[in-house]
Amino acid sequence: MIDSRVREFRDEYRRVHIPRGYRGWLHLVFTFGVGGTAFACCLLQLEAIRPLEWLTIPITFLYANLAEYWGHRGPMHHLTRGLRLVYERHTRQHHRFFTDDAMPLDEWRDLRAVLFPPLLMTFFITAFALPAWLLLAAIATPNVAWLFVATSLGYFLNYEFLHLAYHLPEGHVISRLPLVGRLKRLHQTHHDQRVMASCNFNITYPVGDVLFGTLRK
Ligand SMILES: [Zn+2]
Ligand SMILES: [Zn+2]
């Protein structure tokens, strides 16, 4: 049974924050369709990668993991000047819509409370990927620039896939996959409102949590 406060918040969220014309499946297609196409386009630009250029992948992975960690530990859980929307969407909405006792979504429209909004996704891709590409192409090589953008996009898509898996209905085939099940338990602990601002800030792989001592099993 879902707690009555969660039930009430879900009803209010659906009334106030989900536009009438919103379609969950369309949001899903946009995220993975546009993101996946951009990812494939980056891969198509790669040419005769030299051994040292491959290092871009693990370095970008670590960078993305720490950005996920500090973004979540910082502005997503602490009201920060200029980033109020991020705090509102995460702490005030996502954490009230889903708690450790109420992890699964009820209907496809609830994807609005899980996935990045398309506008924010487009903004992040343009505002961060483009300058990074220009900088890396200038100071390193075009291959390094494309590998950086491709790895970042791949990381983002993996983040969206895993976070969605954690909030799918109980027993769903995706959330039953071995690694997904273990990672889900970490995220479920993070959804306990008493500890949400102190542990398990990585939503994908707990590298940052291990490094900074905030992993809680
Ligand atoms: Zn969540
Ligand atoms: Zn959180």
Coordinates of C-alpha atoms and ligand atoms in Angstrom, one line a residue:
M1 CA 0.0 0.0 0.0
I2 CA 1.3 3.4 -0.9
D3 CA 1.4 6.0 1.9
S4 CA -1.5 8.5 1.7
R5 CA 0.9 11.5 1.6
V6 CA 2.6 10.0 -1.5
R7 CA -0.8 9.2 -3.1
E8 CA -2.0 12.8 -2.5
F9 CA 1.2 14.2 -3.9
R10 CA 1.0 12.0 -7.0
D11 CA -2.5 13.2 -7.7
E12 CA -1.5 16.9 -7.2
Y13 CA 1.6 16.5 -9.4
R14 CA -0.4 14.9 -12.2
R15 CA -3.0 17.8 -12.0
V16 CA -0.5 20.6 -11.7
H17 CA 2.7 19.6 -13.4
I18 CA 1.7 17.2 -16.3
P19 CA 0.3 19.1 -19.3
R20 CA -2.9 17.7 -20.7
G21 CA -1.3 16.7 -24.0
Y22 CA 1.7 15.0 -22.4
R23 CA 2.5 11.5 -23.7
G24 CA 4.9 9.3 -21.8
W25 CA 5.8 7.2 -24.8
L26 CA 6.6 10.3 -26.8
H27 CA 8.9 11.5 -24.1
L28 CA 10.6 8.1 -24.1
V29 CA 11.0 8.1 -27.9
F30 CA 12.4 11.7 -27.8
T31 CA 15.0 10.9 -25.1
F32 CA 16.3 7.6 -26.6
G33 CA 15.5 8.5 -30.3
V34 CA 17.2 11.9 -30.4
G35 CA 19.9 11.0 -27.8
G36 CA 20.6 7.7 -29.6
T37 CA 20.8 9.4 -33.1
A38 CA 23.1 12.1 -31.8
F39 CA 25.3 9.3 -30.2
A40 CA 25.4 7.4 -33.5
C41 CA 26.3 10.6 -35.4
C42 CA 29.3 11.2 -33.1
L43 CA 30.5 7.7 -33.7
L44 CA 30.3 8.1 -37.4
Q45 CA 32.7 11.0 -37.2
L46 CA 35.6 9.0 -35.7
E47 CA 38.5 8.1 -38.0
A48 CA 41.6 6.0 -37.4
I49 CA 41.6 6.5 -33.6
R50 CA 45.2 6.4 -32.1
P51 CA 45.8 4.4 -28.9
L52 CA 46.1 7.5 -26.7
E53 CA 42.8 8.9 -28.0
W54 CA 41.0 5.9 -26.6
L55 CA 41.8 7.2 -23.1
T56 CA 39.1 9.9 -23.7
I57 CA 36.5 7.2 -22.9
P58 CA 37.5 6.3 -19.3
I59 CA 38.4 9.9 -18.4
T60 CA 35.0 11.2 -19.7
F61 CA 33.3 8.3 -17.8
L62 CA 34.9 9.4 -14.5
Y63 CA 34.2 13.0 -15.2
A64 CA 30.5 12.3 -15.9
N65 CA 30.2 10.1 -12.9
L66 CA 31.6 12.8 -10.6
A67 CA 29.4 15.4 -12.3
E68 CA 26.4 13.2 -11.6
Y69 CA 27.6 12.8 -8.0
W70 CA 28.3 16.4 -7.2
G71 CA 25.3 17.7 -9.2
H72 CA 23.0 15.4 -7.1
R73 CA 24.8 15.9 -3.8
G74 CA 24.8 19.7 -4.4
P75 CA 22.1 21.6 -6.2
M76 CA 19.6 18.7 -6.6
H77 CA 19.4 18.4 -2.7
H78 CA 20.4 22.0 -1.6
L79 CA 18.7 25.1 -2.8
T80 CA 21.4 26.9 -4.9
R81 CA 21.2 30.4 -6.4
G82 CA 20.4 30.2 -10.1
L83 CA 19.5 26.4 -9.9
R84 CA 16.2 26.6 -8.0
L85 CA 14.4 24.6 -10.8
V86 CA 16.8 21.7 -10.4
Y87 CA 16.2 21.6 -6.6
E88 CA 12.4 21.9 -7.1
R89 CA 12.2 19.1 -9.7
H90 CA 14.4 16.7 -7.7
T91 CA 13.9 17.2 -3.9
R92 CA 10.5 18.8 -3.9
Q93 CA 8.9 16.7 -6.7
H94 CA 10.9 13.5 -7.6
H95 CA 11.5 12.6 -3.9
R96 CA 7.9 13.2 -2.9
F97 CA 6.5 11.3 -5.9
F98 CA 8.8 8.3 -5.3
T99 CA 9.8 7.1 -1.8
D100 CA 11.7 4.0 -0.7
D101 CA 8.2 2.4 0.0
A102 CA 6.7 3.7 -3.3
M103 CA 9.3 3.2 -6.1
P104 CA 7.3 2.1 -9.1
L105 CA 5.4 4.5 -11.3
D106 CA 1.6 3.9 -11.7
E107 CA 1.1 4.9 -15.4
W108 CA 3.2 6.0 -18.4
R109 CA 2.3 9.7 -17.8
D110 CA 4.4 9.4 -14.6
L111 CA 7.5 9.3 -16.8
R112 CA 7.3 13.1 -16.5
A113 CA 8.5 12.7 -12.9
V114 CA 11.4 10.4 -14.0
L115 CA 13.0 11.5 -17.3
F116 CA 14.8 14.8 -18.1
P117 CA 12.4 17.3 -19.7
P118 CA 13.1 17.5 -23.5
L119 CA 13.8 21.2 -23.3
L120 CA 16.4 20.8 -20.5
M121 CA 18.0 17.9 -22.4
T122 CA 18.3 20.0 -25.6
F123 CA 19.7 22.9 -23.4
F124 CA 22.3 20.7 -21.8
I125 CA 23.4 19.1 -25.0
T126 CA 23.8 22.5 -26.7
A127 CA 25.2 24.5 -23.7
F128 CA 27.8 21.9 -22.6
A129 CA 28.6 19.5 -25.5
L130 CA 29.1 22.3 -28.1
P131 CA 31.7 24.4 -26.2
A132 CA 33.4 21.2 -25.0
W133 CA 33.6 19.9 -28.6
L134 CA 35.1 23.3 -29.8
L135 CA 37.6 23.4 -27.0
L136 CA 38.8 19.8 -27.4
A137 CA 38.9 20.0 -31.2
A138 CA 41.2 23.0 -30.7
I139 CA 43.5 21.8 -27.9
A140 CA 43.4 18.1 -28.7
T141 CA 42.1 16.3 -31.8
P142 CA 38.7 16.0 -33.5
N143 CA 38.6 12.3 -32.5
V144 CA 39.1 13.3 -28.8
A145 CA 36.3 15.9 -29.2
W146 CA 33.9 13.3 -30.8
L147 CA 34.8 10.6 -28.3
F148 CA 34.1 13.0 -25.4
V149 CA 30.7 14.0 -26.7
A150 CA 29.8 10.4 -27.6
T151 CA 30.8 9.1 -24.2
S152 CA 28.9 11.9 -22.4
L153 CA 25.8 11.2 -24.5
G154 CA 26.2 7.4 -23.9
Y155 CA 26.5 8.1 -20.2
F156 CA 23.4 10.3 -20.1
L157 CA 21.4 7.6 -22.0
N158 CA 22.6 5.0 -19.6
Y159 CA 21.6 7.2 -16.7
E160 CA 18.1 7.7 -18.1
F161 CA 17.8 4.0 -18.8
L162 CA 18.9 2.9 -15.3
H163 CA 16.8 5.5 -13.4
L164 CA 13.8 4.5 -15.5
A165 CA 14.5 0.9 -14.6
Y166 CA 14.5 1.7 -10.9
H167 CA 11.0 3.2 -11.1
L168 CA 9.4 0.6 -13.4
P169 CA 6.6 -1.6 -12.0
E170 CA 7.7 -4.3 -9.6
G171 CA 8.9 -7.4 -11.3
H172 CA 9.4 -5.7 -14.7
V173 CA 11.9 -7.7 -16.9
I174 CA 14.4 -4.8 -17.1
S175 CA 14.5 -4.2 -13.3
R176 CA 15.1 -7.9 -12.7
L177 CA 18.4 -7.9 -14.6
P178 CA 21.2 -8.7 -12.1
L179 CA 23.2 -5.5 -12.1
V180 CA 20.1 -3.3 -12.4
G181 CA 18.6 -5.0 -9.3
R182 CA 21.7 -4.3 -7.2
L183 CA 21.9 -0.7 -8.4
K184 CA 18.2 -0.2 -7.8
R185 CA 18.5 -1.2 -4.1
L186 CA 21.1 1.6 -3.7
H187 CA 18.8 4.2 -5.3
Q188 CA 15.9 2.9 -3.2
T189 CA 17.9 3.5 -0.1
H190 CA 18.5 7.1 -1.4
H191 CA 14.8 7.5 -1.8
D192 CA 14.3 7.1 2.0
Q193 CA 13.6 10.8 2.9
R194 CA 15.5 10.6 6.2
V195 CA 18.8 9.9 4.4
M196 CA 18.3 11.3 0.9
A197 CA 20.6 14.2 1.5
S198 CA 23.4 12.1 2.9
C199 CA 24.0 8.9 0.8
N200 CA 23.9 7.2 -2.5
F201 CA 24.2 10.2 -4.8
N202 CA 25.3 8.3 -7.8
I203 CA 22.3 7.2 -9.8
T204 CA 24.3 5.0 -12.1
Y205 CA 27.5 3.4 -10.8
P206 CA 28.6 4.3 -7.2
V207 CA 32.1 5.5 -8.0
G208 CA 31.7 8.9 -6.5
D209 CA 29.9 7.4 -3.4
V210 CA 32.8 5.0 -2.8
L211 CA 35.4 7.8 -3.3
F212 CA 33.7 10.2 -0.9
G213 CA 32.5 7.7 1.6
T214 CA 28.7 8.2 1.1
L215 CA 27.8 4.6 -0.1
R216 CA 25.1 3.0 2.0
K217 CA 24.1 -0.5 1.1
Ligands
ZN1 ZN 14.6 8.2 -8.4
ZN2 ZN 18.0 12.6 -4.7

